[in-house]
C-alpha cells in the first residue's frame, strides 16, 4: 500500500499488505479471542472503552497528523475527529450496560418473557478514508462493548490510521486480538465475509462497495449494515435566519474538503430570499482558507487523492457543459497537490452530474425554488436518502417539512451530523441499518427471547 501525501503528491511510505495466510491467522486469533471476550463482564468492557477514550485524547495530535499525511484532512479537523471518537468511547462506557439490559414483555400469569441481547462473534468492518478514525470508532465502541470482536478492513490509502487504531485498543489494555486491522486489498474482502468464523459485516463507503459486501454476505445469510453515499438537500425557507443559514451552509458543504456522505450538497433556496442567501453564501465560502493541511489556520486542504479530484472536476465540467454556471471555483488550483477550490454552481439543469450524482468534494449546487411543495419534491428527487437540513424561524414548519423529506435523518436549523446519542443511517441508496445510540449497539447482537414458565 502506497501512502501518497495529497498535499504534496509525494510518497510518504510503503506498507506491506497482509497475505491470505496472514488473514487466516487473524481469523483464528479473532475466534479464540472472542471465546473469552464475550464472557467478560460488561462493566469491565466499559472500563476498557473508557481507557481507550483516554488514549485517544492523550495522543490526539499524533493521530490527527497521521490523518493529515495520509488523506489531507486539515489537522485542526483531525484533532476534532479524534476528540469525537473519545466522546463515543465515553458514551458507550457510560451507557453500554443500560443499552444491553434485557427487555421485558407482557406474558401470562406465572411466566416471564424477556429479550436478552447476546454478542455474535467476529464482525468485519469495511471502512473509508474520509473520516478514518471516526467511522471506525462508531463501529468499534458499541460492538466491542457488546462482546463482539472487530476485524477492520480500512481504505488502502490510510494504512497508518488502521495500525494506529489497533494500537489504541492495545494501549488501553484490551486483550490481544479483540480488535485487529487487516491490511488487505478489496479483492480479499469476499473471502473474509464468506469465512464461517465471521458472523456479520458493516460497510461505510460507496454504493458499489456496499452492494458487493451485501451480496456476498446475503449469500451466506449474514447480517449487514450499510452506510453509503448521500446527496443531502439544504433547504432554506423564506423565513430563515439567512446569516446563520449561510454561515452553516458554507461549513456543511466544505468541512473535510467536502468529502463527506452527509455533507450538504444541493442547496434549495426559496425565491424570496434566494439573492440575499446566495450573496452571503458566496461571502462565507470565500472567507474559508485553502492551504497546507498541517497549518491549524487552514479550513480546506487537498482532496484525498489526485484521481478523486479529477473525477470531481469531470462532474463539474459536464455540469457546466449542460448549462450550469460556476459563480466561484470550477477549476483545479494551480499548485502542488490535489487541491480543488470551493465551487458554487447555479442554474443547474436537471440530470447533469451536479444535480443527479453525489459530488464528493467542495462543490455546491444552488437552486432557486418558488414554494414549499416544489422544495420538498426537489429534496426527494434523488436516489439517496441519508440526511437533510431545513432552515426556518418557524420550528413547527420545520417539523412538518421534516416528515415530508425522504431521509434517515433531518435536522432543522442545524447541519446534518452524527452523534453518539442518536441513531444514524439512511434509506434508499444510502443504505440500511443504524449506527450509534442504542439502535446501533443492537444491530449485531442476537435478540434472544427467553420465556420462563
Short mmCIF file of C-alpha atoms in Angstrom, two decimals:
data_model
loop_
_atom_site.label_atom_id
_atom_site.label_comp_id
_atom_site.label_asym_id
_atom_site.label_seq_id
_atom_site.Cartn_x
_atom_site.Cartn_y
_atom_site.Cartn_z
CA UNK A 1 0.00 0.00 0.00
CA UNK A 2 1.48 3.31 -1.13
CA UNK A 3 0.91 6.29 1.16
CA UNK A 4 0.84 9.40 -1.05
CA UNK A 5 0.59 12.75 0.72
CA UNK A 6 -2.22 14.53 -1.17
CA UNK A 7 -0.88 17.96 -0.21
CA UNK A 8 2.41 17.34 -1.98
CA UNK A 9 1.87 14.37 -4.26
CA UNK A 10 4.93 12.73 -2.72
CA UNK A 11 5.13 9.14 -1.48
CA UNK A 12 5.41 9.03 2.30
CA UNK A 13 5.89 5.30 2.78
CA UNK A 14 5.03 1.85 1.52
CA UNK A 15 3.15 -0.51 3.83
CA UNK A 16 3.23 -4.23 3.16
CA UNK A 17 -0.17 -5.84 2.63
CA UNK A 18 -1.34 -8.84 4.59
CA UNK A 19 -1.35 -12.13 2.70
CA UNK A 20 -4.04 -14.81 2.64
CA UNK A 21 -2.11 -16.72 5.27
CA UNK A 22 -1.96 -13.57 7.42
CA UNK A 23 -5.74 -13.27 7.15
CA UNK A 24 -6.21 -16.92 8.09
CA UNK A 25 -4.08 -16.43 11.17
CA UNK A 26 -6.00 -13.25 12.10
CA UNK A 27 -9.33 -15.09 11.86
CA UNK A 28 -8.02 -17.85 14.09
CA UNK A 29 -6.86 -15.27 16.63
CA UNK A 30 -10.19 -13.42 16.49
CA UNK A 31 -12.14 -16.62 17.10
CA UNK A 32 -10.00 -17.54 20.08
CA UNK A 33 -10.19 -14.02 21.49
CA UNK A 34 -13.98 -13.96 21.19
CA UNK A 35 -14.41 -17.10 23.31
CA UNK A 36 -13.04 -15.26 26.33
CA UNK A 37 -14.09 -11.70 25.48
CA UNK A 38 -17.81 -12.47 25.20
CA UNK A 39 -17.81 -13.79 28.79
CA UNK A 40 -16.01 -10.75 30.17
CA UNK A 41 -18.36 -8.76 32.46
CA UNK A 42 -19.72 -5.76 30.62
CA UNK A 43 -18.56 -3.40 33.36
CA UNK A 44 -15.00 -4.48 32.57
CA UNK A 45 -15.59 -3.93 28.85
CA UNK A 46 -16.95 -0.47 29.62
CA UNK A 47 -13.90 0.36 31.73
CA UNK A 48 -11.57 -0.65 28.91
CA UNK A 49 -13.52 1.51 26.47
CA UNK A 50 -13.21 4.50 28.80
CA UNK A 51 -9.46 3.83 28.87
CA UNK A 52 -9.43 3.83 25.05
CA UNK A 53 -11.01 7.28 25.16
CA UNK A 54 -8.16 8.43 27.41
CA UNK A 55 -5.58 7.05 24.99
CA UNK A 56 -7.22 8.91 22.13
CA UNK A 57 -7.12 12.23 23.99
CA UNK A 58 -3.52 11.76 25.09
CA UNK A 59 -2.33 11.18 21.52
CA UNK A 60 -4.83 13.23 19.53
CA UNK A 61 -2.31 15.41 17.73
CA UNK A 62 -0.24 12.42 16.60
CA UNK A 63 -3.33 10.64 15.29
CA UNK A 64 -4.52 13.81 13.55
CA UNK A 65 -1.13 14.22 11.88
CA UNK A 66 -1.41 10.67 10.53
CA UNK A 67 -4.79 11.51 9.01
CA UNK A 68 -3.42 14.71 7.51
CA UNK A 69 -0.43 12.97 5.98
CA UNK A 70 -2.47 10.11 4.51
CA UNK A 71 -5.70 11.75 3.30
CA UNK A 72 -5.20 15.51 3.62
CA UNK A 73 -7.60 16.43 6.40
CA UNK A 74 -6.75 19.82 7.97
CA UNK A 75 -5.06 18.98 11.24
CA UNK A 76 -7.45 21.04 13.36
CA UNK A 77 -10.31 18.94 11.97
CA UNK A 78 -8.30 15.79 12.58
CA UNK A 79 -7.88 16.71 16.23
CA UNK A 80 -11.62 17.34 16.48
CA UNK A 81 -12.27 13.95 14.90
CA UNK A 82 -10.13 12.16 17.48
CA UNK A 83 -11.92 14.04 20.26
CA UNK A 84 -15.25 12.90 18.83
CA UNK A 85 -14.02 9.30 18.87
CA UNK A 86 -13.15 9.72 22.54
CA UNK A 87 -16.66 11.08 23.14
CA UNK A 88 -18.12 7.93 21.54
CA UNK A 89 -15.98 5.84 23.87
CA UNK A 90 -17.21 7.85 26.86
CA UNK A 91 -20.81 7.44 25.73
CA UNK A 92 -20.78 3.67 25.45
CA UNK A 93 -18.63 3.32 28.55
CA UNK A 94 -21.41 5.13 30.42
CA UNK A 95 -24.49 3.71 28.68
CA UNK A 96 -23.46 0.35 27.21
CA UNK A 97 -24.75 -1.82 30.03
CA UNK A 98 -28.04 0.08 30.07
CA UNK A 99 -28.45 -0.35 26.30
CA UNK A 100 -27.93 -4.11 26.68
CA UNK A 101 -30.31 -4.65 29.59
CA UNK A 102 -32.96 -7.28 28.99
CA UNK A 103 -36.36 -6.03 27.82
CA UNK A 104 -39.48 -7.46 29.47
CA UNK A 105 -42.68 -8.32 27.60
CA UNK A 106 -46.30 -8.95 28.63
CA UNK A 107 -46.81 -12.61 29.48
CA UNK A 108 -49.34 -14.97 31.06
CA UNK A 109 -49.60 -15.22 34.83
CA UNK A 110 -46.84 -17.33 36.28
CA UNK A 111 -44.40 -16.69 33.44
CA UNK A 112 -41.80 -14.11 32.48
CA UNK A 113 -40.72 -13.23 28.97
CA UNK A 114 -37.62 -11.22 28.18
CA UNK A 115 -35.43 -10.34 25.24
CA UNK A 116 -31.76 -10.85 26.01
CA UNK A 117 -29.03 -9.31 23.85
CA UNK A 118 -26.06 -11.54 23.19
CA UNK A 119 -22.97 -10.97 21.07
CA UNK A 120 -22.42 -12.74 17.74
CA UNK A 121 -18.66 -13.10 17.30
CA UNK A 122 -16.10 -11.58 14.91
CA UNK A 123 -17.57 -8.70 12.86
CA UNK A 124 -15.92 -7.33 9.73
CA UNK A 125 -15.93 -3.54 9.25
CA UNK A 126 -15.08 -2.20 5.79
CA UNK A 127 -14.30 1.47 6.30
CA UNK A 128 -13.49 4.52 4.14
CA UNK A 129 -10.72 7.08 4.19
CA UNK A 130 -12.71 10.31 4.65
CA UNK A 131 -13.16 10.09 8.44
CA UNK A 132 -10.56 7.40 9.05
CA UNK A 133 -10.85 7.37 12.86
CA UNK A 134 -14.48 8.33 13.47
CA UNK A 135 -16.02 5.81 11.07
CA UNK A 136 -14.10 3.03 12.79
CA UNK A 137 -14.83 4.07 16.35
CA UNK A 138 -18.54 4.48 15.78
CA UNK A 139 -18.45 0.79 14.82
CA UNK A 140 -15.94 -0.41 17.38
CA UNK A 141 -17.11 1.38 20.53
CA UNK A 142 -20.59 -0.19 20.67
CA UNK A 143 -19.71 -3.53 19.14
CA UNK A 144 -16.69 -4.37 21.26
CA UNK A 145 -18.62 -3.31 24.33
CA UNK A 146 -21.47 -5.61 23.29
CA UNK A 147 -19.00 -8.51 23.39
CA UNK A 148 -18.16 -8.89 19.71
CA UNK A 149 -14.62 -8.71 18.35
CA UNK A 150 -13.66 -6.47 15.45
CA UNK A 151 -11.85 -7.01 12.17
CA UNK A 152 -11.11 -3.81 10.26
CA UNK A 153 -10.54 -3.64 6.52
CA UNK A 154 -9.65 0.02 6.13
CA UNK A 155 -9.20 2.00 2.91
CA UNK A 156 -5.88 1.30 1.23
CA UNK A 157 -4.70 4.94 1.39
CA UNK A 158 -4.89 5.13 5.21
CA UNK A 159 -2.93 2.11 6.48
CA UNK A 160 -1.24 4.19 9.16
CA UNK A 161 -4.63 5.12 10.59
CA UNK A 162 -5.64 1.45 10.62
CA UNK A 163 -2.49 0.49 12.50
CA UNK A 164 -2.86 3.39 14.93
CA UNK A 165 -6.44 2.42 15.78
CA UNK A 166 -5.42 -1.15 16.54
CA UNK A 167 -2.70 0.26 18.78
CA UNK A 168 -5.24 2.42 20.66
CA UNK A 169 -7.04 -0.70 21.89
CA UNK A 170 -3.77 -2.42 22.76
CA UNK A 171 -2.57 0.56 24.76
CA UNK A 172 -5.93 0.79 26.54
CA UNK A 173 -5.41 -2.75 27.82
CA UNK A 174 -7.81 -4.74 25.64
CA UNK A 175 -6.98 -8.44 25.41
CA UNK A 176 -4.92 -9.34 22.36
CA UNK A 177 -6.84 -9.72 19.09
CA UNK A 178 -10.17 -8.31 20.28
CA UNK A 179 -9.62 -5.71 17.56
CA UNK A 180 -7.41 -6.37 14.54
CA UNK A 181 -6.64 -4.43 11.37
CA UNK A 182 -6.40 -6.42 8.15
CA UNK A 183 -4.22 -4.61 5.62
CA UNK A 184 -5.75 -6.35 2.62
CA UNK A 185 -6.82 -5.34 -0.88
CA UNK A 186 -10.51 -5.21 -1.75
CA UNK A 187 -10.35 -8.48 -3.68
CA UNK A 188 -9.82 -10.41 -0.44
CA UNK A 189 -12.91 -8.98 1.29
CA UNK A 190 -15.29 -11.58 -0.15
CA UNK A 191 -13.14 -14.39 1.22
CA UNK A 192 -13.27 -12.88 4.70
CA UNK A 193 -17.04 -12.43 4.60
CA UNK A 194 -17.56 -15.98 3.33
CA UNK A 195 -15.50 -17.45 6.16
CA UNK A 196 -17.81 -19.10 8.69
CA UNK A 197 -15.88 -17.53 11.57
CA UNK A 198 -17.03 -14.05 10.53
CA UNK A 199 -20.62 -13.53 11.68
CA UNK A 200 -21.61 -10.18 10.13
CA UNK A 201 -20.28 -7.17 8.24
CA UNK A 202 -20.71 -3.42 8.12
CA UNK A 203 -19.69 -1.05 5.34
CA UNK A 204 -19.33 2.70 5.16
CA UNK A 205 -18.48 3.80 1.66
CA UNK A 206 -19.66 3.89 -1.91
CA UNK A 207 -22.74 2.24 -3.35
CA UNK A 208 -20.75 -0.32 -5.35
CA UNK A 209 -18.74 -1.29 -2.27
CA UNK A 210 -21.90 -1.67 -0.22
CA UNK A 211 -23.66 -3.75 -2.85
CA UNK A 212 -20.66 -6.05 -3.21
CA UNK A 213 -20.44 -6.73 0.53
CA UNK A 214 -24.21 -7.08 0.92
CA UNK A 215 -24.37 -9.53 -1.96
CA UNK A 216 -21.64 -11.75 -0.58
CA UNK A 217 -23.00 -11.58 2.96
CA UNK A 218 -26.51 -12.27 1.72
CA UNK A 219 -25.38 -15.47 0.06
CA UNK A 220 -24.04 -16.53 3.45
CA UNK A 221 -27.16 -15.34 5.34
CA UNK A 222 -25.08 -12.88 7.34
CA UNK A 223 -26.35 -9.59 8.72
CA UNK A 224 -25.06 -6.33 7.21
CA UNK A 225 -25.32 -2.63 7.96
CA UNK A 226 -24.63 -0.23 5.08
CA UNK A 227 -23.93 3.50 5.33
CA UNK A 228 -23.39 4.64 1.76
CA UNK A 229 -23.48 7.84 -0.27
CA UNK A 230 -25.66 10.89 0.00
CA UNK A 231 -26.80 13.97 -1.86
CA UNK A 232 -28.22 15.85 1.09
CA UNK A 233 -30.55 18.81 0.48
CA UNK A 234 -30.04 22.01 2.47
CA UNK A 235 -33.45 23.73 2.39
CA UNK A 236 -33.57 27.48 3.05
CA UNK A 237 -37.14 28.76 3.53
CA UNK A 238 -38.24 32.36 3.17
CA UNK A 239 -38.40 32.93 6.93
CA UNK A 240 -34.92 31.57 7.71
CA UNK A 241 -32.19 33.43 9.56
CA UNK A 242 -30.05 33.94 6.46
CA UNK A 243 -26.89 34.88 8.32
CA UNK A 244 -26.94 31.69 10.35
CA UNK A 245 -28.05 29.60 7.37
CA UNK A 246 -25.32 30.91 5.05
CA UNK A 247 -22.56 30.52 7.62
CA UNK A 248 -23.62 26.97 8.43
CA UNK A 249 -24.14 26.13 4.76
CA UNK A 250 -20.58 27.08 3.89
CA UNK A 251 -19.22 24.75 6.55
CA UNK A 252 -21.77 22.00 5.85
CA UNK A 253 -20.54 21.83 2.26
CA UNK A 254 -16.80 22.36 2.78
CA UNK A 255 -15.88 20.64 6.03
CA UNK A 256 -13.35 17.86 5.39
CA UNK A 257 -12.85 19.28 1.89
CA UNK A 258 -16.47 18.44 1.10
CA UNK A 259 -15.61 14.74 1.31
CA UNK A 260 -18.49 13.54 3.45
CA UNK A 261 -21.56 11.43 2.77
CA UNK A 262 -23.65 13.72 4.97
CA UNK A 263 -22.28 16.99 3.60
CA UNK A 264 -24.90 19.41 2.29
CA UNK A 265 -24.69 19.12 -1.48
CA UNK A 266 -27.87 20.56 -3.00
CA UNK A 267 -28.95 23.97 -1.69
CA UNK A 268 -32.66 24.61 -2.27
CA UNK A 269 -33.48 28.27 -1.61
CA UNK A 270 -36.93 29.85 -1.68
CA UNK A 271 -37.29 32.62 -4.26
CA UNK A 272 -37.95 35.46 -1.82
CA UNK A 273 -34.56 35.06 -0.13
CA UNK A 274 -32.53 33.50 -2.94
CA UNK A 275 -30.44 36.52 -3.88
CA UNK A 276 -29.67 37.51 -0.29
CA UNK A 277 -28.76 33.97 0.71
CA UNK A 278 -26.57 33.47 -2.34
CA UNK A 279 -24.64 36.69 -1.69
CA UNK A 280 -23.98 35.69 1.91
CA UNK A 281 -23.18 32.10 0.93
CA UNK A 282 -20.54 33.28 -1.54
CA UNK A 283 -19.03 35.62 1.06
CA UNK A 284 -18.85 32.86 3.67
CA UNK A 285 -17.21 30.39 1.33
CA UNK A 286 -14.71 32.93 0.04
CA UNK A 287 -13.66 33.61 3.64
CA UNK A 288 -12.52 29.99 4.08
CA UNK A 289 -8.78 29.40 3.93
CA UNK A 290 -7.48 26.82 1.46
CA UNK A 291 -3.94 25.75 2.23
CA UNK A 292 -1.45 23.48 3.93
CA UNK A 293 -3.45 20.96 5.98
CA UNK A 294 -0.74 20.93 8.66
CA UNK A 295 -1.45 24.60 9.34
CA UNK A 296 -4.10 24.94 12.05
CA UNK A 297 -5.50 28.03 10.31
CA UNK A 298 -6.40 26.01 7.20
CA UNK A 299 -10.09 25.32 6.63
CA UNK A 300 -9.82 23.33 3.40
CA UNK A 301 -6.92 21.09 2.45
CA UNK A 302 -6.38 18.94 -0.63
CA UNK A 303 -8.70 16.25 -1.87
CA UNK A 304 -7.67 12.82 -0.63
CA UNK A 305 -6.26 11.61 -3.94
CA UNK A 306 -5.50 13.15 -7.32
CA UNK A 307 -7.78 10.72 -9.15
CA UNK A 308 -10.68 11.68 -6.88
CA UNK A 309 -10.08 15.36 -7.60
CA UNK A 310 -10.05 14.61 -11.33
CA UNK A 311 -13.35 12.72 -11.05
CA UNK A 312 -14.89 15.68 -9.22
CA UNK A 313 -13.69 18.10 -11.89
CA UNK A 314 -15.21 15.91 -14.61
CA UNK A 315 -18.56 16.22 -12.84
CA UNK A 316 -18.21 20.00 -12.67
CA UNK A 317 -17.12 20.25 -16.30
CA UNK A 318 -20.02 18.12 -17.50
CA UNK A 319 -22.48 20.16 -15.44
CA UNK A 320 -21.19 23.42 -16.90
CA UNK A 321 -21.37 21.99 -20.41
CA UNK A 322 -25.00 21.10 -19.66
CA UNK A 323 -25.77 24.73 -18.73
CA UNK A 324 -24.73 25.30 -15.12
CA UNK A 325 -22.69 28.39 -14.21
CA UNK A 326 -19.79 28.49 -11.77
CA UNK A 327 -20.01 31.59 -9.58
CA UNK A 328 -16.73 30.74 -7.90
CA UNK A 329 -14.21 27.96 -8.41
CA UNK A 330 -14.71 25.34 -11.08
CA UNK A 331 -11.06 24.57 -11.94
CA UNK A 332 -8.29 22.66 -10.11
CA UNK A 333 -5.97 25.02 -8.27
CA UNK A 334 -2.61 25.87 -9.80
CA UNK A 335 -0.42 24.47 -7.03
CA UNK A 336 1.21 21.23 -5.96
CA UNK A 337 -1.14 18.65 -4.51
CA UNK A 338 -4.72 17.57 -5.17
CA UNK A 339 -6.31 20.94 -4.43
CA UNK A 340 -9.79 21.80 -5.71
CA UNK A 341 -11.30 25.16 -4.77
CA UNK A 342 -14.70 25.67 -3.14
CA UNK A 343 -17.12 25.87 -6.06
CA UNK A 344 -20.68 27.18 -6.35
CA UNK A 345 -22.83 26.16 -9.31
CA UNK A 346 -26.10 27.92 -10.16
CA UNK A 347 -28.65 27.45 -12.96
CA UNK A 348 -28.06 23.74 -12.51
CA UNK A 349 -30.05 21.76 -15.11
CA UNK A 350 -31.84 18.53 -14.26
CA UNK A 351 -29.92 15.30 -14.67
CA UNK A 352 -26.46 16.88 -15.01
CA UNK A 353 -23.87 15.33 -12.66
CA UNK A 354 -24.12 18.10 -10.04
CA UNK A 355 -27.88 17.52 -9.96
CA UNK A 356 -28.17 13.74 -10.11
CA UNK A 357 -24.89 12.36 -8.75
CA UNK A 358 -23.06 12.61 -5.45
CA UNK A 359 -20.31 15.22 -5.70
CA UNK A 360 -17.68 14.16 -3.19
CA UNK A 361 -15.80 17.42 -2.82
CA UNK A 362 -16.30 21.16 -2.23
CA UNK A 363 -18.94 21.72 -4.93
CA UNK A 364 -22.32 23.27 -4.05
CA UNK A 365 -25.29 23.17 -6.42
CA UNK A 366 -27.71 26.04 -5.62
CA UNK A 367 -31.32 26.14 -6.82
CA UNK A 368 -33.98 28.86 -6.71
CA UNK A 369 -37.40 27.32 -5.96
CA UNK A 370 -40.75 29.08 -5.56
CA UNK A 371 -42.72 27.19 -2.92
CA UNK A 372 -42.60 24.56 -0.20
CA UNK A 373 -44.16 21.77 -2.24
CA UNK A 374 -41.62 22.19 -5.03
CA UNK A 375 -38.78 22.29 -2.49
CA UNK A 376 -39.87 19.01 -0.93
CA UNK A 377 -40.24 17.47 -4.37
CA UNK A 378 -36.71 18.55 -5.32
CA UNK A 379 -35.29 17.45 -1.98
CA UNK A 380 -36.69 13.96 -2.61
CA UNK A 381 -35.64 13.88 -6.27
CA UNK A 382 -32.56 11.75 -5.65
CA UNK A 383 -31.62 8.11 -5.39
CA UNK A 384 -30.10 8.86 -1.99
CA UNK A 385 -31.76 9.34 1.39
CA UNK A 386 -29.14 9.94 4.04
CA UNK A 387 -29.76 13.36 5.61
CA UNK A 388 -31.38 16.74 5.08
CA UNK A 389 -31.21 20.17 6.69
CA UNK A 390 -34.11 22.65 6.87
CA UNK A 391 -33.78 26.34 7.78
CA UNK A 392 -36.75 28.30 9.10
CA UNK A 393 -37.65 30.50 12.06
CA UNK A 394 -40.92 28.55 12.42
CA UNK A 395 -39.98 25.37 14.22
CA UNK A 396 -43.37 23.76 13.62
CA UNK A 397 -42.99 24.46 9.91
CA UNK A 398 -39.61 22.76 10.09
CA UNK A 399 -41.04 19.71 11.88
CA UNK A 400 -43.83 19.42 9.32
CA UNK A 401 -41.47 19.54 6.34
CA UNK A 402 -39.03 17.17 8.04
CA UNK A 403 -41.72 14.49 7.96
CA UNK A 404 -42.13 15.02 4.21
CA UNK A 405 -38.48 14.57 3.28
CA UNK A 406 -37.25 11.06 2.50
CA UNK A 407 -34.10 10.69 4.58
CA UNK A 408 -32.72 8.77 7.52
CA UNK A 409 -32.19 11.97 9.50
CA UNK A 410 -33.44 15.55 9.15
CA UNK A 411 -32.04 18.47 11.11
CA UNK A 412 -33.91 21.76 11.49
CA UNK A 413 -31.68 24.84 11.84
CA UNK A 414 -28.61 22.61 12.15
CA UNK A 415 -26.27 20.83 9.76
CA UNK A 416 -26.55 17.08 9.39
CA UNK A 417 -24.16 15.30 11.73
CA UNK A 418 -23.61 12.02 13.53
CA UNK A 419 -23.82 12.00 17.31
CA UNK A 420 -23.27 9.03 19.67
CA UNK A 421 -26.56 9.81 21.42
CA UNK A 422 -28.85 9.42 18.40
CA UNK A 423 -29.29 6.74 15.71
CA UNK A 424 -27.61 7.41 12.37
CA UNK A 425 -28.23 5.90 8.94
CA UNK A 426 -30.07 6.28 5.66
CA UNK A 427 -32.71 4.90 3.32
CA UNK A 428 -32.90 4.27 -0.43
CA UNK A 429 -29.43 4.02 -1.99
CA UNK A 430 -27.87 5.50 1.13
CA UNK A 431 -28.07 2.09 2.78
CA UNK A 432 -29.87 0.46 5.67
CA UNK A 433 -29.45 -0.27 9.34
CA UNK A 434 -28.42 2.18 12.03
CA UNK A 435 -25.25 3.11 13.84
CA UNK A 436 -24.81 4.85 17.21
CA UNK A 437 -27.16 5.19 20.20
CA UNK A 438 -28.89 2.01 21.44
CA UNK A 439 -30.13 1.11 17.96
CA UNK A 440 -26.58 0.94 16.65
CA UNK A 441 -25.43 -1.22 19.53
CA UNK A 442 -28.21 -3.75 18.88
CA UNK A 443 -27.52 -4.24 15.17
CA UNK A 444 -25.00 -7.03 15.72
CA UNK A 445 -26.45 -8.99 18.62
CA UNK A 446 -28.70 -12.00 18.95
CA UNK A 447 -32.04 -10.72 20.23
CA UNK A 448 -32.90 -13.87 22.14
CA UNK A 449 -36.39 -14.42 23.50
CA UNK A 450 -36.28 -16.15 26.90
CA UNK A 451 -39.65 -17.47 28.13
CA UNK A 452 -39.69 -18.87 31.70
CA UNK A 453 -42.83 -20.64 32.85
#
